[in-house]
Amino acid sequence: DQQVKQNSPSLSVQEGRISILNCDYTNSMFDYFLWYKKYPAEGPTFLISISSIKDKNEDGRFTVFLNKSAKHLSLHIVPSQPGDSAVYFCAASSGTYKYIFGTGTRLKVLA
Amino acid sequence: EAGVTQSPTHLIKTRGQQATLRCSPISGHTSVYWYQQALGLGLQFLLWYDEGEERNRGNFPPRFSGRQFPNYSSELNVNALELEDSALYLCASSFLSGGALDTQYFGPGTRLTVL
């Protein structure tokens, strides 16, 4: 049973436009969410996080939105750059230090 | 500052053999996490060690085991290897501070291939 789902395996966006990556979860006990970015042959790197007491967190070009009632979060990248091309994982935790990861979305930003 | 390091980069074994994967956390980090990323799947949580003890374990059989040494480095052992154990194994480390959720920093991974 996949508790964290990223239903789009891939996404292509033109450089300069907005990239929106989506993530759905089923466990209402999750209260901390993160996004990781992974380049080929490298480990995932932390991008941005959000706690369940907030509905938005912004860091430069990256914004994460959380809709608790819909059990949905999304990562917005504006403007998208070719260097953003990577696999993006969302992860959720219920405070047990164990992150549950989604299957990832491969973002390709076209120059 | 050096990041999380893992060795070897690649490991090829045959069915039934044992594999040992190693991880060195970021200096000052006391927690080490192991994840498996099989083809088409997300990162699956395997094990969490902190201060030398196993704190949590994912839904994996007992032939997946590990340990954490006094210098906080860690080993993951996989016994009686099966073909489906072929995957990328990622190690992450974090510094626990008063129970706060800390960001996990990942190593580059070890790609295990079981023939």
PDB file of C-alpha atoms in Angstrom, chain A residues 26-90:
ATOM      1  CA  THR A  26      -3.223   8.701   2.503  1.00  0.00           C
ATOM      2  CA  ASN A  27      -2.080   8.761   6.124  1.00  0.00           C
ATOM      3  CA  SER A  28      -3.686  11.622   8.053  1.00  0.00           C
ATOM      4  CA  MET A  29      -1.019  11.224  10.756  1.00  0.00           C
ATOM      5  CA  PHE A  30       1.669  12.642   8.463  1.00  0.00           C
ATOM      6  CA  ASP A  31       2.629  16.067   9.738  1.00  0.00           C
ATOM      7  CA  TYR A  32       5.920  16.862   8.044  1.00  0.00           C
ATOM      8  CA  PHE A  33       6.605  16.826   4.329  1.00  0.00           C
ATOM      9  CA  LEU A  34       9.745  17.250   2.289  1.00  0.00           C
ATOM     10  CA  TRP A  35      10.817  17.421  -1.307  1.00  0.00           C
ATOM     11  CA  TYR A  36      14.086  15.943  -2.488  1.00  0.00           C
ATOM     12  CA  LYS A  37      15.771  16.327  -5.861  1.00  0.00           C
ATOM     13  CA  LYS A  38      17.890  13.567  -7.344  1.00  0.00           C
ATOM     14  CA  TYR A  39      20.326  13.754 -10.240  1.00  0.00           C
ATOM     15  CA  PRO A  40      21.553  10.546 -11.919  1.00  0.00           C
ATOM     16  CA  ALA A  41      24.371   8.794 -10.031  1.00  0.00           C
ATOM     17  CA  GLU A  42      23.856  11.043  -7.003  1.00  0.00           C
ATOM     18  CA  GLY A  43      21.899  10.660  -3.786  1.00  0.00           C
ATOM     19  CA  PRO A  44      18.750  12.733  -3.234  1.00  0.00           C
ATOM     20  CA  THR A  45      19.349  16.258  -1.972  1.00  0.00           C
ATOM     21  CA  PHE A  46      16.962  18.109   0.299  1.00  0.00           C
ATOM     22  CA  LEU A  47      15.030  20.889  -1.404  1.00  0.00           C
ATOM     23  CA  ILE A  48      12.280  22.250   0.804  1.00  0.00           C
ATOM     24  CA  SER A  49      10.002  21.149   3.625  1.00  0.00           C
ATOM     25  CA  ILE A  50       6.672  22.072   5.157  1.00  0.00           C
ATOM     26  CA  SER A  51       5.071  21.264   8.450  1.00  0.00           C
ATOM     27  CA  SER A  52       1.356  20.560   8.740  1.00  0.00           C
ATOM     28  CA  ILE A  53       0.770  23.782  10.676  1.00  0.00           C
ATOM     29  CA  LYS A  54       1.486  25.728   7.493  1.00  0.00           C
ATOM     30  CA  ASP A  55      -0.074  25.653   4.069  1.00  0.00           C
ATOM     31  CA  LYS A  56       2.764  27.271   2.163  1.00  0.00           C
ATOM     32  CA  ASN A  57       6.532  27.519   2.372  1.00  0.00           C
ATOM     33  CA  GLU A  58       8.706  29.448  -0.011  1.00  0.00           C
ATOM     34  CA  ASP A  59      12.432  29.340  -0.714  1.00  0.00           C
ATOM     35  CA  GLY A  60      13.594  31.294  -3.723  1.00  0.00           C
ATOM     36  CA  ARG A  61      12.175  29.759  -6.873  1.00  0.00           C
ATOM     37  CA  PHE A  62      10.658  26.852  -4.939  1.00  0.00           C
ATOM     38  CA  THR A  63       7.300  26.938  -3.172  1.00  0.00           C
ATOM     39  CA  VAL A  64       5.563  24.014  -1.525  1.00  0.00           C
ATOM     40  CA  PHE A  65       1.810  24.105  -0.943  1.00  0.00           C
ATOM     41  CA  LEU A  66       0.007  21.804   1.461  1.00  0.00           C
ATOM     42  CA  ASN A  67      -3.719  21.075   1.343  1.00  0.00           C
ATOM     43  CA  LYS A  68      -4.398  18.954   4.413  1.00  0.00           C
ATOM     44  CA  SER A  69      -8.070  18.377   3.707  1.00  0.00           C
ATOM     45  CA  ALA A  70      -7.230  16.971   0.289  1.00  0.00           C
ATOM     46  CA  LYS A  71      -4.081  15.243   1.560  1.00  0.00           C
ATOM     47  CA  HIS A  72      -2.210  16.830  -1.275  1.00  0.00           C
ATOM     48  CA  LEU A  73       0.994  18.774  -1.629  1.00  0.00           C
ATOM     49  CA  SER A  74       2.626  20.349  -4.595  1.00  0.00           C
ATOM     50  CA  LEU A  75       5.991  21.830  -5.460  1.00  0.00           C
ATOM     51  CA  HIS A  76       6.090  24.860  -7.729  1.00  0.00           C
ATOM     52  CA  ILE A  77       9.286  25.889  -9.468  1.00  0.00           C
ATOM     53  CA  VAL A  78       9.216  29.355 -11.016  1.00  0.00           C
ATOM     54  CA  PRO A  79      10.903  30.056 -13.342  1.00  0.00           C
ATOM     55  CA  SER A  80      12.040  26.592 -14.380  1.00  0.00           C
ATOM     56  CA  GLN A  81      15.644  26.249 -15.480  1.00  0.00           C
ATOM     57  CA  PRO A  82      17.398  23.440 -17.407  1.00  0.00           C
ATOM     58  CA  GLY A  83      19.444  22.661 -14.269  1.00  0.00           C
ATOM     59  CA  ASP A  84      16.183  21.754 -12.527  1.00  0.00           C
ATOM     60  CA  SER A  85      15.918  18.653 -14.704  1.00  0.00           C
ATOM     61  CA  ALA A  86      16.032  15.804 -12.196  1.00  0.00           C
ATOM     62  CA  VAL A  87      13.825  13.303 -10.395  1.00  0.00           C
ATOM     63  CA  TYR A  88      11.807  14.876  -7.588  1.00  0.00           C
ATOM     64  CA  PHE A  89      10.660  12.827  -4.607  1.00  0.00           C
ATOM     65  CA  CYS A  90       8.154  13.912  -2.015  1.00  0.00           C
TER      66      CYS A  90
END
